[in-house]
């Protein structure tokens, strides 16, 4: 019996670290090399962070050596430079690290502490950044305090300006409008955040495929996608969507150029929408495994389960 107990105990000791390794598989790899063609990754810190909070953000974003990033600060003054009509007194806490990548890499977004970024999801950021003309980069976003997450977009714009790339301010404004509309639909209409992102991505895909020539064409695409995704919106929000994508049409934003990245985004959204079901199945299997292990160890001592003991 002692031998069987030792084997069971050894199995328990080996299994626990295995689950721990799985949980930490997405931790930041701070040893990743720098692609010299694109320069250093750019760390953009919110201008309203104090020194302790800045250091906290550096740690969250895996910045151990300050010489391995180019560090800049984003303020309300930057906000009004990029987005007309915004308030220069806006408080900026959201921060980001941007690492540019090769053509074809795609846009990979990660909020490292999503519990503190309450309104904007990874896929909402990706949708807006593609509209702004930003592609092929790894973007990590963090905040040491609870925020909506909107100001991170301005920080990402500034990072590209610092790296020498000139962005179209008209596209930046439309991207900002898109992000505002996305969070409004989730908050006010009560639509799942990933469902909102799926709607926006599917509309862009349809625009790339159909090349609409008029506002009426845009309106038809929107109605079709709302029907396909079984989303009901108020007439006011339908008009807001139409206004947004009609602006994109007037700016001649060519979504053909990012069609592959839109496909990747749509796939990521579908994966996220199924995460809850998959996660529940995984953790149920974990619970079942450990319950079986506990029962086996209990049986080694002849005690049985609680129910069995009660019948003695």
CSV table of C-alpha atoms in Angstrom, one decimal:
chain,number,residue,atom,x,y,z
A,1,UNK,CA,0.0,0.0,0.0
A,2,UNK,CA,2.9,2.4,0.8
A,3,UNK,CA,4.3,1.9,-2.7
A,4,UNK,CA,0.9,2.8,-4.3
A,5,UNK,CA,0.6,5.8,-2.1
A,6,UNK,CA,4.1,6.9,-3.1
A,7,UNK,CA,3.2,6.6,-6.8
A,8,UNK,CA,0.0,8.6,-6.4
A,9,UNK,CA,1.9,11.3,-4.5
A,10,UNK,CA,4.6,11.5,-7.2
A,11,UNK,CA,1.9,11.9,-9.8
A,12,UNK,CA,0.4,14.8,-7.9
A,13,UNK,CA,3.8,16.5,-7.5
A,14,UNK,CA,4.5,16.2,-11.2
A,15,UNK,CA,1.0,17.3,-12.4
A,16,UNK,CA,0.8,20.6,-10.4
A,17,UNK,CA,3.9,22.2,-12.0
A,18,UNK,CA,2.6,21.1,-15.4
A,19,UNK,CA,-0.7,23.1,-14.9
A,20,UNK,CA,1.4,26.0,-13.6
A,21,UNK,CA,3.5,26.0,-16.7
A,22,UNK,CA,0.4,26.0,-18.9
A,23,UNK,CA,-1.1,29.0,-17.0
A,24,UNK,CA,2.2,31.0,-17.5
A,25,UNK,CA,2.8,30.0,-21.1
A,26,UNK,CA,1.8,33.5,-22.3
A,27,UNK,CA,4.3,35.4,-20.0
A,28,UNK,CA,6.4,38.0,-21.7
A,29,UNK,CA,9.7,36.8,-23.2
A,30,UNK,CA,12.0,39.6,-22.2
A,31,UNK,CA,15.0,38.0,-24.0
A,32,UNK,CA,13.5,38.5,-27.5
A,33,UNK,CA,16.1,40.1,-29.8
A,34,UNK,CA,15.7,43.5,-31.4
A,35,UNK,CA,15.0,43.8,-35.2
A,36,UNK,CA,17.5,46.5,-36.2
A,37,UNK,CA,15.6,47.3,-39.4
A,38,UNK,CA,12.8,48.8,-37.3
A,39,UNK,CA,14.8,50.2,-34.4
A,40,UNK,CA,14.1,49.8,-30.8
A,41,UNK,CA,10.6,48.9,-29.5
A,42,UNK,CA,8.9,52.1,-28.4
A,43,UNK,CA,7.5,52.4,-24.9
A,44,UNK,CA,4.8,55.1,-24.6
A,45,UNK,CA,3.9,56.1,-21.0
A,46,UNK,CA,0.7,57.9,-20.0
A,47,UNK,CA,1.6,61.5,-19.1
A,48,UNK,CA,-0.4,61.4,-15.8
A,49,UNK,CA,1.4,58.4,-14.4
A,50,UNK,CA,3.7,59.2,-11.4
A,51,UNK,CA,7.2,57.7,-11.2
A,52,UNK,CA,6.1,54.6,-9.2
A,53,UNK,CA,3.3,53.9,-11.7
A,54,UNK,CA,5.7,54.3,-14.7
A,55,UNK,CA,8.0,51.7,-13.2
A,56,UNK,CA,5.0,49.4,-12.6
A,57,UNK,CA,4.1,49.8,-16.3
A,58,UNK,CA,7.7,49.1,-17.4
A,59,UNK,CA,7.6,45.8,-15.4
A,60,UNK,CA,4.2,44.8,-16.7
A,61,UNK,CA,5.5,45.3,-20.3
A,62,UNK,CA,8.6,43.4,-19.7
A,63,UNK,CA,11.0,46.3,-19.9
A,64,UNK,CA,13.9,45.3,-17.7
A,65,UNK,CA,16.6,47.4,-19.5
A,66,UNK,CA,15.6,51.0,-20.3
A,67,UNK,CA,18.3,51.0,-23.1
A,68,UNK,CA,16.4,48.3,-24.9
A,69,UNK,CA,13.4,50.6,-25.7
A,70,UNK,CA,12.8,54.1,-26.8
A,71,UNK,CA,10.7,55.7,-24.1
A,72,UNK,CA,8.3,58.6,-24.8
A,73,UNK,CA,5.4,60.2,-22.9
A,74,UNK,CA,1.9,60.9,-24.3
A,75,UNK,CA,-0.1,63.9,-23.0
A,76,UNK,CA,-3.4,65.7,-23.7
A,77,UNK,CA,-1.4,68.0,-26.0
A,78,UNK,CA,-0.7,65.0,-28.2
A,79,UNK,CA,-4.3,64.0,-28.2
A,80,UNK,CA,-5.4,67.4,-29.7
A,81,UNK,CA,-2.7,67.2,-32.3
A,82,UNK,CA,-4.0,63.9,-33.6
A,83,UNK,CA,-7.7,64.2,-33.0
A,84,UNK,CA,-9.6,67.4,-33.7
A,85,UNK,CA,-12.0,68.6,-31.0
A,86,UNK,CA,-10.5,66.7,-28.1
A,87,UNK,CA,-9.5,68.2,-24.8
A,88,UNK,CA,-5.8,68.9,-24.1
A,89,UNK,CA,-6.6,68.6,-20.4
A,90,UNK,CA,-7.5,64.9,-20.8
A,91,UNK,CA,-5.8,62.6,-18.3
A,92,UNK,CA,-3.6,60.0,-19.9
A,93,UNK,CA,-2.9,56.7,-18.0
A,94,UNK,CA,-3.0,54.0,-20.7
A,95,UNK,CA,0.5,53.0,-21.9
A,96,UNK,CA,1.8,50.8,-24.6
A,97,UNK,CA,4.9,49.1,-26.1
A,98,UNK,CA,5.0,48.9,-29.9
A,99,UNK,CA,7.4,46.5,-31.7
A,100,UNK,CA,7.2,46.8,-35.4
A,101,UNK,CA,7.4,43.6,-37.5
A,102,UNK,CA,7.9,42.4,-41.1
A,103,UNK,CA,5.2,42.7,-43.8
A,104,UNK,CA,2.8,39.8,-43.4
A,105,UNK,CA,3.3,39.5,-39.6
A,106,UNK,CA,-0.1,41.1,-38.9
A,107,UNK,CA,-1.3,43.2,-36.0
A,108,UNK,CA,-1.1,41.4,-32.7
A,109,UNK,CA,-2.6,43.2,-29.7
A,110,UNK,CA,-2.4,42.2,-26.1
A,111,UNK,CA,-3.7,44.0,-23.0
A,112,UNK,CA,-1.4,42.7,-20.4
A,113,UNK,CA,-3.8,43.5,-17.5
A,114,UNK,CA,-7.2,43.6,-19.1
A,115,UNK,CA,-8.9,43.9,-15.7
A,116,UNK,CA,-7.7,47.6,-15.6
A,117,UNK,CA,-8.8,48.4,-19.2
A,118,UNK,CA,-12.5,48.3,-18.9
A,119,UNK,CA,-14.0,49.3,-22.2
A,120,UNK,CA,-11.6,48.6,-25.1
A,121,UNK,CA,-10.8,45.0,-26.0
A,122,UNK,CA,-7.8,43.7,-28.0
A,123,UNK,CA,-9.9,43.3,-31.1
A,124,UNK,CA,-11.4,46.8,-30.8
A,125,UNK,CA,-7.9,48.2,-30.7
A,126,UNK,CA,-6.9,46.1,-33.8
A,127,UNK,CA,-10.0,47.2,-35.7
A,128,UNK,CA,-9.3,50.9,-35.0
A,129,UNK,CA,-5.5,50.6,-35.7
A,130,UNK,CA,-6.2,49.0,-39.1
A,131,UNK,CA,-8.5,51.9,-39.9
A,132,UNK,CA,-5.7,54.3,-38.9
A,133,UNK,CA,-3.3,52.6,-41.3
A,134,UNK,CA,-1.2,50.8,-38.7
A,135,UNK,CA,-0.2,47.2,-39.6
A,136,UNK,CA,2.4,44.5,-38.8
A,137,UNK,CA,3.3,45.2,-35.2
A,138,UNK,CA,3.1,43.7,-31.8
A,139,UNK,CA,1.3,46.1,-29.5
A,140,UNK,CA,1.1,45.5,-25.7
A,141,UNK,CA,-1.1,47.8,-23.6
A,142,UNK,CA,-1.2,48.3,-19.8
A,143,UNK,CA,-2.5,50.6,-17.1
A,144,UNK,CA,-1.7,50.6,-13.4
A,145,UNK,CA,-5.1,52.1,-12.7
A,146,UNK,CA,-8.6,51.3,-14.0
A,147,UNK,CA,-9.2,53.2,-17.2
A,148,UNK,CA,-11.5,53.0,-20.3
A,149,UNK,CA,-8.4,52.4,-22.5
A,150,UNK,CA,-9.1,55.1,-25.1
A,151,UNK,CA,-5.9,57.1,-24.6
A,152,UNK,CA,-3.7,54.1,-25.6
A,153,UNK,CA,-4.7,54.8,-29.2
A,154,UNK,CA,-3.1,58.3,-29.0
A,155,UNK,CA,0.1,56.8,-27.5
A,156,UNK,CA,0.3,54.3,-30.4
A,157,UNK,CA,0.0,57.1,-32.9
A,158,UNK,CA,2.8,59.0,-31.2
A,159,UNK,CA,5.0,55.9,-31.2
A,160,UNK,CA,4.7,55.8,-35.0
A,161,UNK,CA,5.4,59.5,-35.3
A,162,UNK,CA,8.6,59.0,-33.2
A,163,UNK,CA,9.6,56.1,-35.5
A,164,UNK,CA,9.5,58.5,-38.4
A,165,UNK,CA,6.2,57.3,-40.0
A,166,UNK,CA,3.7,60.0,-41.1
A,167,UNK,CA,0.1,58.9,-40.4
A,168,UNK,CA,-2.9,60.4,-42.2
A,169,UNK,CA,-4.7,62.6,-39.5
A,170,UNK,CA,-8.0,62.2,-41.2
A,171,UNK,CA,-7.7,58.4,-40.8
A,172,UNK,CA,-6.7,58.8,-37.2
A,173,UNK,CA,-9.8,60.8,-36.5
A,174,UNK,CA,-12.1,58.2,-38.2
A,175,UNK,CA,-10.3,55.4,-36.2
A,176,UNK,CA,-10.9,57.3,-33.0
A,177,UNK,CA,-14.6,57.7,-34.0
A,178,UNK,CA,-14.7,53.9,-34.6
A,179,UNK,CA,-13.3,53.1,-31.2
A,180,UNK,CA,-15.8,55.5,-29.5
A,181,UNK,CA,-18.7,53.9,-31.4
A,182,UNK,CA,-17.5,50.4,-30.6
A,183,UNK,CA,-17.4,51.0,-26.9
A,184,UNK,CA,-20.7,52.9,-27.0
A,185,UNK,CA,-22.4,49.9,-28.7
A,186,UNK,CA,-21.1,47.5,-26.1
A,187,UNK,CA,-22.0,49.8,-23.2
A,188,UNK,CA,-25.3,51.3,-24.3
A,189,UNK,CA,-26.8,48.6,-26.5
A,190,UNK,CA,-25.5,45.8,-24.3
A,191,UNK,CA,-23.9,43.9,-27.2
A,192,UNK,CA,-21.0,41.6,-26.4
A,193,UNK,CA,-17.7,43.4,-27.0
A,194,UNK,CA,-16.3,40.7,-29.3
A,195,UNK,CA,-19.6,40.7,-31.2
A,196,UNK,CA,-19.2,44.4,-31.8
A,197,UNK,CA,-15.6,43.8,-33.1
A,198,UNK,CA,-16.9,41.0,-35.4
A,199,UNK,CA,-19.5,43.4,-36.8
A,200,UNK,CA,-16.9,46.1,-37.6
A,201,UNK,CA,-14.5,43.6,-39.1
A,202,UNK,CA,-17.2,42.0,-41.3
A,203,UNK,CA,-18.4,45.3,-42.6
A,204,UNK,CA,-14.8,46.2,-43.6
A,205,UNK,CA,-14.4,42.8,-45.3
A,206,UNK,CA,-17.6,43.4,-47.2
A,207,UNK,CA,-16.5,46.9,-48.2
A,208,UNK,CA,-13.2,45.5,-49.5
A,209,UNK,CA,-15.1,42.9,-51.6
A,210,UNK,CA,-17.9,45.1,-52.9
A,211,UNK,CA,-16.2,48.5,-53.2
A,212,UNK,CA,-19.4,50.5,-52.5
A,213,UNK,CA,-19.9,53.7,-54.5
A,214,UNK,CA,-22.6,55.4,-52.5
A,215,UNK,CA,-23.9,56.0,-49.0
A,216,UNK,CA,-26.8,53.8,-49.9
A,217,UNK,CA,-24.4,50.9,-50.8
A,218,UNK,CA,-22.8,51.3,-47.3
A,219,UNK,CA,-26.2,51.3,-45.7
A,220,UNK,CA,-27.1,48.0,-47.5
A,221,UNK,CA,-23.8,46.4,-46.4
A,222,UNK,CA,-24.4,47.4,-42.8
A,223,UNK,CA,-27.9,46.0,-42.8
A,224,UNK,CA,-26.7,42.7,-44.3
A,225,UNK,CA,-24.0,42.3,-41.7
A,226,UNK,CA,-26.4,43.2,-38.8
A,227,UNK,CA,-28.8,40.5,-40.1
A,228,UNK,CA,-26.0,37.9,-40.6
A,229,UNK,CA,-24.8,38.4,-37.0
A,230,UNK,CA,-28.3,38.7,-35.6
A,231,UNK,CA,-27.6,42.1,-34.0
A,232,UNK,CA,-30.5,44.5,-33.4
A,233,UNK,CA,-29.6,48.2,-33.3
A,234,UNK,CA,-31.6,51.4,-32.8
A,235,UNK,CA,-32.1,53.5,-35.8
A,236,UNK,CA,-29.8,56.1,-34.3
A,237,UNK,CA,-26.9,53.6,-34.0
A,238,UNK,CA,-27.5,52.3,-37.5
A,239,UNK,CA,-27.1,55.9,-38.7
A,240,UNK,CA,-23.9,56.3,-36.7
A,241,UNK,CA,-22.5,53.1,-38.3
A,242,UNK,CA,-23.5,54.4,-41.7
A,243,UNK,CA,-21.9,57.8,-41.1
A,244,UNK,CA,-18.7,56.1,-39.9
A,245,UNK,CA,-18.2,53.9,-42.8
A,246,UNK,CA,-19.4,56.5,-45.3
A,247,UNK,CA,-16.5,58.7,-43.9
A,248,UNK,CA,-14.1,55.8,-44.6
A,249,UNK,CA,-15.5,55.5,-48.2
A,250,UNK,CA,-14.9,59.2,-48.7
A,251,UNK,CA,-11.4,58.9,-47.4
A,252,UNK,CA,-10.8,56.1,-50.0
A,253,UNK,CA,-9.5,53.7,-47.2
A,254,UNK,CA,-8.6,50.6,-49.2
A,255,UNK,CA,-9.3,47.6,-47.0
A,256,UNK,CA,-8.0,45.3,-49.8
A,257,UNK,CA,-4.5,46.2,-48.5
A,258,UNK,CA,-5.3,44.7,-45.1
A,259,UNK,CA,-7.7,42.0,-46.2
A,260,UNK,CA,-5.5,39.2,-44.8
A,261,UNK,CA,-5.1,41.0,-41.5
A,262,UNK,CA,-8.9,41.5,-41.4
A,263,UNK,CA,-9.3,37.7,-41.9
A,264,UNK,CA,-6.8,37.1,-39.1
A,265,UNK,CA,-8.8,39.5,-36.9
A,266,UNK,CA,-12.1,37.7,-37.7
A,267,UNK,CA,-10.6,34.4,-36.8
A,268,UNK,CA,-9.3,35.8,-33.5
A,269,UNK,CA,-12.7,37.2,-32.7
A,270,UNK,CA,-14.3,33.8,-33.4
A,271,UNK,CA,-11.8,32.1,-31.1
A,272,UNK,CA,-12.5,34.6,-28.3
A,273,UNK,CA,-16.2,34.2,-28.7
A,274,UNK,CA,-15.8,30.4,-28.1
A,275,UNK,CA,-13.2,30.8,-25.3
A,276,UNK,CA,-15.8,30.7,-22.5
A,277,UNK,CA,-17.2,27.3,-23.6
A,278,UNK,CA,-13.7,25.9,-24.2
A,279,UNK,CA,-12.4,27.2,-20.9
A,280,UNK,CA,-15.3,25.7,-18.9
A,281,UNK,CA,-14.6,22.3,-20.5
A,282,UNK,CA,-10.9,22.5,-19.7
A,283,UNK,CA,-11.4,23.5,-16.1
A,284,UNK,CA,-14.1,20.9,-15.6
A,285,UNK,CA,-11.6,18.3,-16.8
A,286,UNK,CA,-9.1,19.6,-14.3
A,287,UNK,CA,-11.7,19.4,-11.5
A,288,UNK,CA,-12.6,15.9,-12.5
A,289,UNK,CA,-8.9,14.8,-12.6
A,290,UNK,CA,-8.1,16.1,-9.1
A,291,UNK,CA,-11.3,14.7,-7.7
A,292,UNK,CA,-10.3,11.3,-9.1
A,293,UNK,CA,-6.8,11.6,-7.7
A,294,UNK,CA,-8.2,12.6,-4.2
A,295,UNK,CA,-10.6,9.6,-4.3
A,296,UNK,CA,-7.7,7.3,-5.3
A,297,UNK,CA,-5.5,8.5,-2.4
A,298,UNK,CA,-8.4,8.2,0.0
A,299,UNK,CA,-9.1,4.7,-1.1
A,300,UNK,CA,-5.4,3.8,-0.4
A,301,UNK,CA,-6.0,4.4,3.2
A,302,UNK,CA,-9.3,2.5,3.2
A,303,UNK,CA,-11.4,5.5,4.1
A,304,UNK,CA,-13.4,5.8,0.9
A,305,UNK,CA,-15.2,9.0,0.0
A,306,UNK,CA,-17.3,11.0,2.5
A,307,UNK,CA,-20.5,9.3,1.4
A,308,UNK,CA,-18.9,5.8,1.7
A,309,UNK,CA,-17.6,6.6,5.2
A,310,UNK,CA,-21.1,7.6,6.3
A,311,UNK,CA,-22.4,4.2,5.4
A,312,UNK,CA,-19.9,2.4,7.6
